[in-house]
Amino acid sequence: MEFLIPILLGLGLFAAIFGIRYLQNKENMLMIQNGMDPGVRRPVGPSFTALKVGLLMIGSGLGLFLAFVLDNTILNFRQGIDEDNPAIYFSLIAIFGGLGLFISHLIEKKSNQEK
């Protein structure tokens, strides 16, 4: 049964990419039929994708590091029991990742107001 997992994942990925591309093409054809330019809806300004991804990774890394430090120092008060605390890892990664995206939003907003 486990041999089906990579096959189904591959088929699912292919179907998702094919579906997205098919719908984009269909939308572009309808825009051309109605006399619209399909390239107008694409943003012309600077792209902040690298900033978003970078700050998301920095925030996630800080959250993971802080969770590791907290788990091995402050929250490790029970001697002899070596248990990981997965809740703190997930929550701090989400908090700091969201904080990174929020900082990215503030930088983009400031850049757009200057123009």
PDB file of C-alpha atoms in Angstrom, residues 17-102:
ATOM      1  CA  ILE A  17      -0.626  22.500 -11.657  1.00  0.00           C
ATOM      2  CA  PHE A  18      -2.589  21.490 -14.748  1.00  0.00           C
ATOM      3  CA  GLY A  19      -5.838  22.834 -13.271  1.00  0.00           C
ATOM      4  CA  ILE A  20      -4.320  26.180 -12.323  1.00  0.00           C
ATOM      5  CA  ARG A  21      -2.700  26.615 -15.726  1.00  0.00           C
ATOM      6  CA  TYR A  22      -5.914  25.574 -17.524  1.00  0.00           C
ATOM      7  CA  LEU A  23      -7.995  28.101 -15.580  1.00  0.00           C
ATOM      8  CA  GLN A  24      -5.452  30.888 -16.179  1.00  0.00           C
ATOM      9  CA  ASN A  25      -5.498  30.162 -19.911  1.00  0.00           C
ATOM     10  CA  LYS A  26      -9.303  30.089 -19.970  1.00  0.00           C
ATOM     11  CA  GLU A  27      -9.444  33.428 -18.131  1.00  0.00           C
ATOM     12  CA  ASN A  28      -6.967  34.999 -20.559  1.00  0.00           C
ATOM     13  CA  MET A  29      -8.980  33.767 -23.571  1.00  0.00           C
ATOM     14  CA  LEU A  30     -12.196  35.230 -22.145  1.00  0.00           C
ATOM     15  CA  MET A  31     -10.453  38.549 -21.529  1.00  0.00           C
ATOM     16  CA  ILE A  32      -9.195  38.605 -25.131  1.00  0.00           C
ATOM     17  CA  GLN A  33     -12.706  37.793 -26.432  1.00  0.00           C
ATOM     18  CA  ASN A  34     -14.118  40.725 -24.475  1.00  0.00           C
ATOM     19  CA  GLY A  35     -11.465  43.099 -25.822  1.00  0.00           C
ATOM     20  CA  MET A  36      -9.496  43.367 -22.612  1.00  0.00           C
ATOM     21  CA  ASP A  37      -5.742  43.141 -22.249  1.00  0.00           C
ATOM     22  CA  PRO A  38      -4.805  40.122 -20.077  1.00  0.00           C
ATOM     23  CA  GLY A  39      -1.500  41.735 -19.061  1.00  0.00           C
ATOM     24  CA  VAL A  40      -3.172  44.725 -17.365  1.00  0.00           C
ATOM     25  CA  ARG A  41      -4.124  42.893 -14.176  1.00  0.00           C
ATOM     26  CA  ARG A  42      -0.542  41.895 -13.408  1.00  0.00           C
ATOM     27  CA  PRO A  43       1.290  44.217 -10.987  1.00  0.00           C
ATOM     28  CA  VAL A  44       3.809  46.554 -12.557  1.00  0.00           C
ATOM     29  CA  GLY A  45       5.493  47.824  -9.393  1.00  0.00           C
ATOM     30  CA  PRO A  46       8.359  46.274  -7.492  1.00  0.00           C
ATOM     31  CA  SER A  47       7.821  42.767  -6.203  1.00  0.00           C
ATOM     32  CA  PHE A  48       8.375  42.162  -2.514  1.00  0.00           C
ATOM     33  CA  THR A  49       8.292  38.369  -2.764  1.00  0.00           C
ATOM     34  CA  ALA A  50      11.915  37.955  -1.728  1.00  0.00           C
ATOM     35  CA  LEU A  51      11.354  40.248   1.252  1.00  0.00           C
ATOM     36  CA  LYS A  52       8.283  38.269   2.331  1.00  0.00           C
ATOM     37  CA  VAL A  53       9.992  34.904   2.018  1.00  0.00           C
ATOM     38  CA  GLY A  54      13.141  36.162   3.719  1.00  0.00           C
ATOM     39  CA  LEU A  55      11.331  37.652   6.692  1.00  0.00           C
ATOM     40  CA  LEU A  56       9.106  34.570   6.964  1.00  0.00           C
ATOM     41  CA  MET A  57      12.179  32.326   7.104  1.00  0.00           C
ATOM     42  CA  ILE A  58      13.944  34.581   9.614  1.00  0.00           C
ATOM     43  CA  GLY A  59      10.841  34.655  11.804  1.00  0.00           C
ATOM     44  CA  SER A  60      10.345  30.895  11.580  1.00  0.00           C
ATOM     45  CA  GLY A  61      14.014  30.306  12.391  1.00  0.00           C
ATOM     46  CA  LEU A  62      13.863  32.613  15.396  1.00  0.00           C
ATOM     47  CA  GLY A  63      10.701  30.891  16.595  1.00  0.00           C
ATOM     48  CA  LEU A  64      12.265  27.449  16.222  1.00  0.00           C
ATOM     49  CA  PHE A  65      15.428  28.557  18.015  1.00  0.00           C
ATOM     50  CA  LEU A  66      13.499  30.180  20.855  1.00  0.00           C
ATOM     51  CA  ALA A  67      11.298  27.095  21.216  1.00  0.00           C
ATOM     52  CA  PHE A  68      14.397  24.885  21.389  1.00  0.00           C
ATOM     53  CA  VAL A  69      16.010  27.090  24.023  1.00  0.00           C
ATOM     54  CA  LEU A  70      12.840  27.269  26.100  1.00  0.00           C
ATOM     55  CA  ASP A  71      12.245  23.536  25.819  1.00  0.00           C
ATOM     56  CA  ASN A  72      15.764  22.661  26.926  1.00  0.00           C
ATOM     57  CA  THR A  73      16.130  25.223  29.738  1.00  0.00           C
ATOM     58  CA  ILE A  74      13.032  26.740  31.293  1.00  0.00           C
ATOM     59  CA  LEU A  75      10.453  24.086  30.412  1.00  0.00           C
ATOM     60  CA  ASN A  76      12.736  21.156  31.231  1.00  0.00           C
ATOM     61  CA  PHE A  77      12.058  21.249  34.959  1.00  0.00           C
ATOM     62  CA  ARG A  78      11.280  17.531  35.267  1.00  0.00           C
ATOM     63  CA  GLN A  79      14.593  15.779  35.774  1.00  0.00           C
ATOM     64  CA  GLY A  80      15.100  12.438  34.076  1.00  0.00           C
ATOM     65  CA  ILE A  81      12.209  12.829  31.640  1.00  0.00           C
ATOM     66  CA  ASP A  82      13.387  13.728  28.163  1.00  0.00           C
ATOM     67  CA  GLU A  83      10.207  14.743  26.364  1.00  0.00           C
ATOM     68  CA  ASP A  84       9.875  17.248  23.580  1.00  0.00           C
ATOM     69  CA  ASN A  85       7.081  19.763  23.788  1.00  0.00           C
ATOM     70  CA  PRO A  86       5.731  19.974  20.217  1.00  0.00           C
ATOM     71  CA  ALA A  87       3.085  22.573  21.029  1.00  0.00           C
ATOM     72  CA  ILE A  88       5.646  25.241  21.838  1.00  0.00           C
ATOM     73  CA  TYR A  89       7.568  24.524  18.637  1.00  0.00           C
ATOM     74  CA  PHE A  90       4.533  24.923  16.392  1.00  0.00           C
ATOM     75  CA  SER A  91       3.174  27.961  18.217  1.00  0.00           C
ATOM     76  CA  LEU A  92       6.434  29.898  18.261  1.00  0.00           C
ATOM     77  CA  ILE A  93       7.159  29.110  14.602  1.00  0.00           C
ATOM     78  CA  ALA A  94       3.685  30.413  13.704  1.00  0.00           C
ATOM     79  CA  ILE A  95       4.005  33.503  15.917  1.00  0.00           C
ATOM     80  CA  PHE A  96       7.414  34.550  14.645  1.00  0.00           C
ATOM     81  CA  GLY A  97       6.586  33.623  11.034  1.00  0.00           C
ATOM     82  CA  GLY A  98       3.468  35.787  11.240  1.00  0.00           C
ATOM     83  CA  LEU A  99       5.514  38.559  12.814  1.00  0.00           C
ATOM     84  CA  GLY A 100       7.922  38.386   9.864  1.00  0.00           C
ATOM     85  CA  LEU A 101       5.040  38.656   7.387  1.00  0.00           C
ATOM     86  CA  PHE A 102       3.592  41.576   9.347  1.00  0.00           C
TER      87      PHE A 102
END
